[in-house]
Amino acid sequence: DVKVTQSSRYLVKRTGEKVFLECVQDMDHENMFWYRQDPGLGLRLIYFSYDVKMKEKGDIPEGYSVSREKKERFSLILESASTNQTSMYLCASRLAGTGAYGYTFGSGTRLTVV
Amino acid sequence: DQQVKQNSPSLSVQEGRISILNCDYTNSMFDYFLWYKKYPAEGPTFLISISSIKDKNEDGRFTVFLNKSAKHLSLHIVPSQPGDSAVYFCAASVTGNQFYFGTGTSLTVIP
């Protein structure tokens, strides 16, 4: 069964910590995405990557960075965690050129910054 | 600025009745539309899609309607079942590019 795996379901971090959220997909997908989901705001795109070593800013990149050193892995980095980054983080992947079929999402990481 | 909008944050429907979830968009270049379903503590799962060359797509109990002139799409669930209780997101894209998601509608189907 193909899947997108996010390494942690729940995380609690302190303000100012550097936080790494990991996402791995086993579908050989070129495109990968990081979203955050907040009540009343839906899913907002943080960063995405069309292929290895590539990255593009989404709608809300401030306070985040990403790394895509291997095709299967896309990491989201919170450089210095703040309480307003408490959220549900969702990773997704997609085969390039198949926008018609949407994304496959991971189960999400619920991050709490205290 | 929100390019995809779901103006109803919540909806309650009796089991067996029809659920209608609505979505509006502003970008006339969008040519592919999806609906996702999300349970708490899980990632969204793909439900149904429609391309701009169609005005209707049906899959079992789920039908999506697209009105391009009104920039409006809707998801109909008939008959609604308690297991359909979830948050539903619509999403739109220009093919090959990122999807823009709505804010979600929380559907509760009452047994």
XYZ file of N, CA and C in Angstrom:
675
model
N 0.845 -1.188 0.000
C 0.000 0.000 0.000
C 0.889 1.249 0.000
N 0.672 2.114 -0.979
C 1.506 3.301 -1.084
C 1.149 4.279 0.017
N 2.161 5.038 0.433
C 1.841 5.936 1.513
C 2.815 7.091 1.639
N 2.336 8.083 2.381
C 3.154 9.204 2.816
C 3.229 9.097 4.335
N 4.433 9.046 4.845
C 4.629 8.841 6.274
C 5.257 10.069 6.914
N 4.594 10.566 7.949
C 5.140 11.653 8.747
C 5.648 11.058 10.051
N 6.852 11.404 10.405
C 7.565 10.666 11.446
C 6.909 10.770 12.821
N 6.246 11.876 13.109
C 5.647 12.039 14.432
C 4.177 12.394 14.293
N 3.339 11.809 15.133
C 1.926 12.190 15.142
C 1.699 13.405 16.048
N 2.435 13.437 17.163
C 2.318 14.535 18.116
C 3.711 14.977 18.551
N 3.879 16.285 18.633
C 5.148 16.857 19.097
C 4.852 18.027 20.015
N 5.630 18.141 21.088
C 5.568 19.317 21.949
C 6.978 19.890 22.026
N 7.107 21.140 21.642
C 8.416 21.798 21.627
C 8.340 23.130 22.376
N 9.500 23.597 22.793
C 9.565 24.866 23.507
C 9.831 26.009 22.538
N 9.363 27.177 22.900
C 9.615 28.388 22.122
C 11.112 28.564 21.921
N 11.500 28.851 20.682
C 12.899 29.076 20.362
C 13.648 27.848 19.895
N 13.064 26.669 20.078
C 13.721 25.445 19.625
C 13.707 25.357 18.108
N 14.685 24.679 17.562
C 14.680 24.342 16.134
C 13.965 23.004 15.986
N 12.973 22.956 15.106
C 12.116 21.782 14.999
C 12.192 21.222 13.581
N 12.323 19.916 13.501
C 12.357 19.233 12.209
C 11.125 18.333 12.097
N 10.367 18.521 11.032
C 9.251 17.627 10.720
C 9.631 16.859 9.452
N 9.574 15.527 9.568
C 10.031 14.694 8.462
C 8.860 14.050 7.725
N 9.024 13.925 6.427
C 7.999 13.308 5.589
C 8.689 12.422 4.561
N 8.215 11.191 4.452
C 8.783 10.236 3.502
C 7.654 9.621 2.692
N 7.857 9.545 1.372
C 6.860 8.881 0.520
C 7.535 7.763 -0.263
N 6.761 6.699 -0.506
C 7.315 5.526 -1.172
C 6.740 5.333 -2.567
N 6.225 6.406 -3.159
C 5.543 6.303 -4.445
C 6.368 6.846 -5.602
N 7.620 7.233 -5.324
C 8.493 7.804 -6.351
C 7.894 9.076 -6.963
N 7.172 9.822 -6.133
C 6.573 11.068 -6.583
C 7.610 12.183 -6.645
N 7.494 13.003 -7.711
C 8.427 14.125 -7.830
C 8.033 15.290 -6.918
N 6.732 15.559 -6.851
C 6.255 16.761 -6.150
C 5.927 16.449 -4.690
N 6.355 17.330 -3.805
C 6.006 17.193 -2.389
C 5.658 18.555 -1.814
N 4.791 18.543 -0.807
C 4.188 19.775 -0.293
C 4.092 19.719 1.228
N 4.218 20.884 1.856
C 3.929 21.027 3.279
C 2.807 22.048 3.456
N 1.753 21.624 4.172
C 0.636 22.492 4.517
C 0.505 22.548 6.036
N -0.128 23.611 6.514
C -0.597 23.606 7.888
C -2.108 23.825 7.877
N -2.766 23.173 8.829
C -4.223 23.289 8.924
C -4.574 23.944 10.237
N -5.326 25.031 10.162
C -5.781 25.744 11.344
C -7.282 25.978 11.249
N -7.980 25.931 12.375
C -9.431 26.135 12.351
C -9.805 27.452 11.687
N -10.759 27.383 10.767
C -11.237 28.578 10.092
C -10.349 29.070 8.974
N -9.175 28.465 8.835
C -8.232 28.904 7.788
C -7.967 27.827 6.746
N -8.431 26.629 6.986
C -8.235 25.553 6.017
C -6.792 25.109 5.931
N -6.409 24.642 4.766
C -5.040 24.188 4.513
C -4.293 25.295 3.785
N -3.185 25.689 4.371
C -2.382 26.746 3.757
C -1.001 26.197 3.409
N -0.559 26.519 2.202
C 0.684 25.970 1.682
C 1.878 26.723 2.237
N 2.828 25.976 2.815
C 4.016 26.591 3.404
C 5.154 26.595 2.385
N 5.509 25.411 1.916
C 6.571 25.241 0.927
C 6.217 24.043 0.067
N 6.776 23.992 -1.136
C 6.648 22.811 -1.955
C 7.920 22.603 -2.763
N 8.013 21.413 -3.314
C 9.204 21.017 -4.064
C 8.762 20.214 -5.270
N 9.186 20.629 -6.454
C 8.806 19.898 -7.659
C 9.745 18.728 -7.937
N 10.931 18.753 -7.320
C 11.846 17.626 -7.501
C 12.994 17.782 -6.515
N 13.897 16.822 -6.537
C 15.031 16.830 -5.609
C 15.806 18.134 -5.740
N 16.203 18.657 -4.604
C 17.000 19.883 -4.506
C 16.210 21.142 -4.852
N 14.961 21.006 -5.274
C 14.178 22.174 -5.647
C 13.224 22.523 -4.517
N 12.977 23.808 -4.343
C 11.998 24.244 -3.359
C 11.404 25.578 -3.802
N 10.141 25.752 -3.445
C 9.430 26.975 -3.777
C 8.638 27.416 -2.563
N 8.561 28.710 -2.338
C 7.746 29.223 -1.236
C 6.272 29.114 -1.593
N 5.511 28.776 -0.567
C 4.067 28.775 -0.717
C 3.488 30.094 -0.252
N 2.326 30.035 0.356
C 1.637 31.253 0.763
C 2.101 31.787 2.119
N 2.624 30.914 2.971
C 3.015 31.340 4.327
C 4.375 30.774 4.713
N 5.457 31.132 4.009
C 6.763 30.530 4.282
C 7.520 31.120 5.473
N 7.053 32.242 5.985
C 7.823 32.946 7.013
C 7.984 32.084 8.256
N 9.225 31.981 8.723
C 9.518 31.197 9.925
C 9.817 29.739 9.646
N 9.734 29.351 8.370
C 9.966 27.960 7.972
C 11.050 27.882 6.897
N 11.673 26.723 6.808
C 12.515 26.387 5.673
C 12.300 24.913 5.379
N 12.834 24.445 4.251
C 12.651 23.048 3.866
C 13.949 22.494 3.305
N 13.974 21.166 3.237
C 15.122 20.468 2.667
C 14.615 19.281 1.868
N 15.146 19.123 0.647
C 14.776 17.970 -0.193
C 16.057 17.431 -0.828
N 16.792 16.660 -0.062
C 18.067 16.093 -0.527
C 17.862 14.779 -1.282
N 16.790 14.085 -0.954
C 16.451 12.836 -1.641
C 15.007 12.920 -2.119
N 14.716 12.203 -3.173
C 13.391 12.286 -3.789
C 12.291 11.905 -2.818
N 12.551 10.929 -1.977
C 11.484 10.408 -1.137
C 11.266 11.209 0.150
N 12.139 12.121 0.462
C 12.087 12.782 1.764
C 12.022 14.310 1.622
N 11.077 14.886 2.366
C 10.889 16.344 2.335
C 10.737 16.799 3.779
N 11.679 17.592 4.226
C 11.705 18.000 5.627
C 11.283 19.452 5.773
N 10.490 19.707 6.783
C 10.084 21.076 7.138
C 10.817 21.467 8.406
N 11.419 22.646 8.389
C 12.229 23.107 9.515
C 11.648 24.399 10.066
N 11.396 24.391 11.353
C 11.013 25.621 12.043
C 12.283 26.144 12.700
N 12.796 27.230 12.189
C 14.117 27.709 12.602
C 14.150 28.067 14.086
N 13.107 28.712 14.569
C 12.999 29.085 15.975
C 11.511 29.071 16.319
N 11.078 27.961 16.878
C 9.635 27.739 17.052
C 8.996 28.840 17.892
N 7.792 29.223 17.465
C 7.019 30.203 18.218
C 5.619 29.651 18.457
N 4.927 30.223 19.432
C 3.611 29.683 19.795
C 2.617 29.771 18.634
N 2.786 30.746 17.753
C 1.848 30.857 16.622
C 2.104 29.811 15.534
N 3.094 28.966 15.749
C 3.328 27.840 14.851
C 2.712 26.538 15.390
N 2.006 26.653 16.488
C 1.215 25.519 16.979
C 0.124 25.246 15.947
N 0.113 24.011 15.408
C -0.799 23.717 14.305
C -0.718 22.239 13.955
N -1.606 21.838 13.043
C -1.511 20.510 12.417
C -0.745 20.695 11.113
N 0.336 19.939 10.945
C 1.154 20.017 9.741
C 0.919 18.780 8.884
N 0.647 19.014 7.608
C 0.329 17.931 6.685
C 1.301 17.941 5.522
N 1.864 16.777 5.262
C 2.746 16.592 4.118
C 1.958 15.886 3.016
N 2.255 16.198 1.776
C 1.564 15.559 0.659
C 2.539 15.357 -0.486
N 2.223 14.401 -1.341
C 3.046 14.187 -2.524
C 2.152 13.952 -3.731
N 2.757 14.096 -4.903
C 2.017 13.935 -6.150
C 2.997 13.576 -7.257
N 2.545 12.702 -8.154
C 3.336 12.385 -9.331
C 3.310 13.590 -10.263
N 4.446 14.000 -10.773
C 4.518 15.174 -11.631
C 3.641 14.990 -12.863
N 2.970 16.065 -13.250
C 2.156 16.022 -14.453
C 0.812 15.373 -14.263
N 0.466 15.049 -13.020
C -0.823 14.408 -12.753
C -1.638 15.238 -11.784
N -1.710 16.517 -12.049
C -2.482 17.377 -11.162
C -3.905 16.941 -11.030
N -4.374 16.213 -12.037
C -5.750 15.775 -12.037
C -6.080 14.868 -10.856
N -5.132 14.175 -10.348
C -5.427 13.196 -9.306
C -5.130 13.703 -7.910
N -4.726 14.957 -7.801
C -4.555 15.504 -6.467
C -3.361 14.920 -5.742
N -3.391 15.094 -4.449
C -2.280 14.689 -3.607
C -2.617 13.445 -2.803
N -1.551 12.783 -2.370
C -1.675 11.801 -1.300
C -1.104 12.454 -0.053
N -1.897 12.492 0.997
C -1.483 13.141 2.233
C -0.979 12.141 3.258
N -0.086 12.612 4.116
C 0.268 11.876 5.322
C -0.791 12.079 6.389
N -0.600 11.436 7.520
C -1.588 11.490 8.605
C -1.500 12.756 9.429
N -0.448 13.526 9.226
C -0.335 14.794 9.929
C 0.505 14.720 11.187
N 1.095 15.849 11.553
C 1.813 16.009 12.811
C 1.178 17.162 13.565
N 0.679 16.857 14.757
C 0.113 17.910 15.610
C 1.244 18.476 16.452
N 1.657 19.702 16.131
C 2.760 20.360 16.839
C 2.205 21.382 17.822
N 2.666 21.278 19.043
C 2.334 22.276 20.062
C 3.633 22.942 20.512
N 3.662 24.265 20.431
C 4.829 25.021 20.884
C 4.454 25.742 22.177
N 5.198 25.448 23.221
C 4.859 26.027 24.541
C 5.921 27.017 24.987
N -5.049 36.362 -0.258
C -6.472 36.406 -0.541
C -6.963 35.003 -0.886
N -8.075 34.624 -0.284
C -8.573 33.264 -0.419
C -9.144 33.056 -1.813
N -8.534 32.156 -2.587
C -9.019 31.912 -3.946
C -10.130 30.870 -3.976
N -10.211 30.071 -2.929
C -11.238 29.037 -2.833
C -11.930 29.217 -1.488
N -13.245 29.315 -1.528
C -13.987 29.626 -0.300
C -15.095 28.610 -0.049
N -15.204 28.226 1.197
C -16.332 27.412 1.646
C -17.002 28.225 2.742
N -18.136 28.780 2.433
C -18.747 29.768 3.321
C -19.513 29.168 4.493
N -19.757 27.857 4.445
C -20.450 27.213 5.559
C -19.447 26.415 6.372
N -19.125 26.846 7.578
C -18.159 26.108 8.383
C -18.704 24.765 8.864
N -20.024 24.658 8.968
C -20.596 23.406 9.465
C -21.956 23.154 8.835
N -22.329 21.862 8.860
C -23.599 21.431 8.282
C -24.055 20.190 9.039
N -25.322 20.161 9.422
C -25.894 18.966 10.068
C -27.027 18.441 9.226
N -27.040 17.121 9.028
C -28.035 16.487 8.161
C -28.495 15.194 8.820
N -29.759 14.866 8.652
C -30.276 13.593 9.149
C -29.790 12.449 8.255
N -29.531 11.326 8.893
C -29.160 10.126 8.152
C -30.206 9.820 7.089
N -29.716 9.472 5.894
C -30.627 9.136 4.801
C -30.984 10.308 3.905
N -30.771 11.525 4.427
C -31.090 12.712 3.618
C -29.894 13.096 2.755
N -30.083 14.119 1.934
C -29.010 14.613 1.082
C -28.161 15.642 1.826
N -26.852 15.552 1.673
C -25.932 16.588 2.156
C -25.419 17.345 0.937
N -25.447 18.656 1.017
C -24.935 19.499 -0.069
C -23.885 20.437 0.501
N -22.668 20.283 0.023
C -21.566 21.134 0.469
C -21.155 22.024 -0.696
N -20.952 23.278 -0.407
C -20.706 24.265 -1.458
C -19.312 24.860 -1.402
N -18.864 25.306 -2.560
C -17.520 25.847 -2.690
C -17.525 26.884 -3.807
N -16.898 28.016 -3.576
C -16.784 29.057 -4.592
C -15.313 29.373 -4.830
N -14.995 29.762 -6.050
C -13.617 30.110 -6.359
C -13.575 31.390 -7.181
N -12.407 32.009 -7.189
C -12.304 33.305 -7.859
C -11.460 33.256 -9.131
N -10.581 32.280 -9.238
C -9.647 32.238 -10.362
C -10.258 31.481 -11.535
N -10.550 32.166 -12.615
C -11.194 31.525 -13.771
C -10.235 30.587 -14.514
N -8.956 30.611 -14.152
C -8.002 29.717 -14.801
C -8.008 28.309 -14.195
N -8.619 28.152 -13.033
C -8.680 26.816 -12.426
C -9.383 25.860 -13.377
N -8.770 24.693 -13.569
C -9.375 23.743 -14.485
C -9.527 22.344 -13.888
N -9.138 22.205 -12.614
C -9.350 20.915 -11.971
C -9.741 21.145 -10.533
N -10.727 20.374 -10.103
C -11.319 20.573 -8.783
C -11.455 19.235 -8.069
N -11.160 19.262 -6.792
C -11.212 18.038 -5.994
C -11.987 18.277 -4.719
N -12.513 17.192 -4.169
C -13.022 17.192 -2.810
C -12.240 16.176 -2.003
N -11.853 16.613 -0.794
C -11.169 15.741 0.152
C -12.031 15.625 1.401
N -11.874 14.498 2.064
C -12.568 14.231 3.317
C -11.518 14.045 4.394
N -11.757 14.628 5.575
C -10.752 14.525 6.631
C -11.407 14.193 7.960
N -10.936 13.097 8.543
C -11.324 12.748 9.910
C -10.322 13.360 10.878
N -10.723 13.586 12.121
C -9.787 14.139 13.114
C -8.531 13.290 13.248
N -7.400 13.920 13.409
C -6.109 13.256 13.619
C -5.698 12.373 12.438
N -6.285 12.592 11.269
C -5.865 11.889 10.069
C -5.620 12.899 8.957
N -4.845 12.493 7.944
C -4.682 13.349 6.785
C -5.907 13.302 5.886
N -6.089 14.315 5.053
C -7.211 14.312 4.110
C -7.077 13.156 3.123
N -8.201 12.600 2.733
C -8.213 11.557 1.718
C -9.032 12.021 0.529
N -8.562 11.685 -0.648
C -9.223 12.089 -1.887
C -10.605 11.440 -1.983
N -11.580 12.235 -2.394
C -12.946 11.735 -2.486
C -13.421 11.679 -3.932
N -13.396 12.792 -4.617
C -13.917 12.858 -5.970
C -13.357 14.098 -6.653
N -13.267 14.047 -7.988
C -12.720 15.176 -8.724
C -13.600 15.501 -9.928
N -13.339 16.663 -10.495
C -14.009 17.047 -11.729
C -13.101 18.002 -12.494
N -13.064 17.833 -13.790
C -12.305 18.774 -14.615
C -13.260 19.802 -15.205
N -12.685 20.874 -15.693
C -13.511 21.986 -16.164
C -14.244 21.681 -17.468
N -13.912 20.556 -18.089
C -14.623 20.212 -19.330
C -15.948 19.503 -19.027
N -16.170 19.187 -17.771
C -17.412 18.530 -17.370
C -18.208 19.436 -16.442
N -19.481 19.131 -16.280
C -20.263 19.850 -15.280
C -20.789 18.928 -14.179
N -20.484 17.628 -14.307
C -20.961 16.683 -13.298
C -20.075 15.456 -13.307
N -19.789 14.946 -12.120
C -19.086 13.675 -12.001
C -19.664 12.920 -10.813
N -19.936 11.639 -11.041
C -20.639 10.845 -10.036
C -19.801 9.630 -9.653
N -19.787 9.322 -8.366
C -19.094 8.130 -7.885
C -19.869 7.589 -6.700
N -20.736 6.629 -6.993
C -21.544 6.047 -5.922
C -22.480 7.067 -5.316
N -22.365 7.249 -4.016
C -23.249 8.197 -3.325
C -22.806 9.656 -3.484
N -21.671 9.874 -4.091
C -21.071 11.207 -4.180
C -21.163 11.745 -5.609
N -21.635 12.974 -5.727
C -21.702 13.644 -7.021
C -21.163 15.053 -6.853
N -20.300 15.454 -7.770
C -19.805 16.822 -7.757
C -20.351 17.535 -8.984
N -20.841 18.742 -8.766
C -21.365 19.586 -9.827
C -20.487 20.815 -9.962
N -20.235 21.215 -11.209
C -19.422 22.392 -11.468
C -20.199 23.381 -12.327
N -20.288 24.601 -11.861
C -20.910 25.690 -12.619
C -19.830 26.726 -12.889
N -19.233 26.634 -14.077
C -18.077 27.486 -14.378
C -18.465 28.958 -14.464
N -19.625 29.250 -14.983
C -20.013 30.661 -15.125
C -20.174 31.314 -13.757
N -20.622 30.537 -12.789
C -20.795 31.064 -11.433
C -19.555 30.845 -10.575
N -18.576 30.137 -11.100
C -17.372 29.767 -10.338
C -17.777 29.097 -9.029
N -18.570 28.066 -9.182
C -19.155 27.389 -8.027
C -19.155 25.897 -8.252
N -18.782 25.161 -7.197
C -18.962 23.720 -7.261
C -19.620 23.240 -5.982
N -20.261 22.099 -6.096
C -20.937 21.539 -4.938
C -20.739 20.031 -4.906
N -20.788 19.503 -3.722
C -20.697 18.059 -3.483
C -22.016 17.605 -2.876
N -22.637 16.624 -3.518
C -23.878 16.042 -3.014
C -23.598 14.640 -2.513
N -24.088 14.337 -1.338
C -23.953 13.001 -0.762
C -25.359 12.473 -0.519
N -25.687 11.386 -1.238
C -27.030 10.823 -1.122
C -26.968 9.294 -1.132
N -27.533 8.587 -0.138
C -28.016 9.150 1.107
C -26.869 9.357 2.089
N -27.011 10.305 2.955
C -25.960 10.573 3.947
C -25.951 9.479 5.011
N -24.742 9.134 5.459
C -24.577 8.101 6.479
C -23.748 8.670 7.630
N -23.918 8.137 8.836
C -23.137 8.658 9.975
C -21.629 8.638 9.733
N -21.144 7.641 8.996
C -19.715 7.565 8.682
C -19.222 8.666 7.768
N -20.160 9.427 7.191
C -19.773 10.565 6.354
C -19.407 11.786 7.195
N -19.658 11.731 8.489
C -19.336 12.858 9.368
C -17.831 13.090 9.359
N -17.426 14.256 8.887
C -16.011 14.579 8.697
C -15.938 16.036 8.255
N -14.722 16.511 8.088
C -14.520 17.833 7.484
C -14.235 17.625 5.996
N -14.909 18.385 5.163
C -14.763 18.275 3.716
C -14.095 19.548 3.189
N -13.032 19.331 2.417
C -12.322 20.440 1.805
C -12.493 20.369 0.290
N -12.787 21.493 -0.340
C -12.681 21.555 -1.786
C -11.323 22.150 -2.129
N -10.838 21.824 -3.306
C -9.537 22.298 -3.747
C -9.591 22.535 -5.251
N -8.806 23.498 -5.713
C -8.801 23.842 -7.126
C -7.383 24.127 -7.574
N -7.128 23.851 -8.848
C -5.801 24.130 -9.381
C -5.874 24.414 -10.871
N -4.828 25.035 -11.343
C -4.533 25.051 -12.761
C -3.647 23.827 -12.971
N -4.020 22.951 -13.886
C -3.354 21.655 -14.040
C -1.838 21.785 -14.027
N -1.242 20.938 -13.183
C 0.214 20.926 -13.084
C 0.756 21.812 -11.992
N -0.092 22.633 -11.431
C 0.342 23.541 -10.376
C -0.257 23.140 -9.031
N 0.031 23.926 -8.031
C -0.425 23.593 -6.689
C -1.940 23.688 -6.590
N -2.489 22.968 -5.618
C -3.906 23.076 -5.304
C -4.111 24.143 -4.231
N -5.185 24.889 -4.387
C -5.629 25.837 -3.372
C -6.839 25.228 -2.685
N -6.823 25.254 -1.356
C -7.861 24.600 -0.577
C -8.805 25.631 0.042
N -10.050 25.224 0.190
C -11.005 26.001 0.953
C -10.787 25.806 2.442
N -11.593 26.475 3.245
C -11.442 26.445 4.700
C -12.108 25.243 5.346
N -12.875 24.499 4.561
C -13.473 23.284 5.086
C -14.887 23.473 5.604
N -15.695 22.426 5.467
C -17.044 22.368 6.049
C -17.131 21.106 6.877
N -17.503 21.264 8.133
C -17.638 20.117 9.025
C -19.052 19.563 8.895
N -19.155 18.353 8.375
C -20.456 17.705 8.190
C -20.732 16.756 9.342
N -21.917 16.880 9.920
C -22.379 15.937 10.945
C -23.643 15.280 10.436
N -23.615 13.963 10.344
C -24.799 13.212 9.936
C -25.399 12.592 11.187
N -26.621 12.975 11.476
C -27.287 12.575 12.714
C -28.061 11.285 12.501
N -27.751 10.244 13.305
C -28.445 8.958 13.111
C -29.941 9.063 13.427
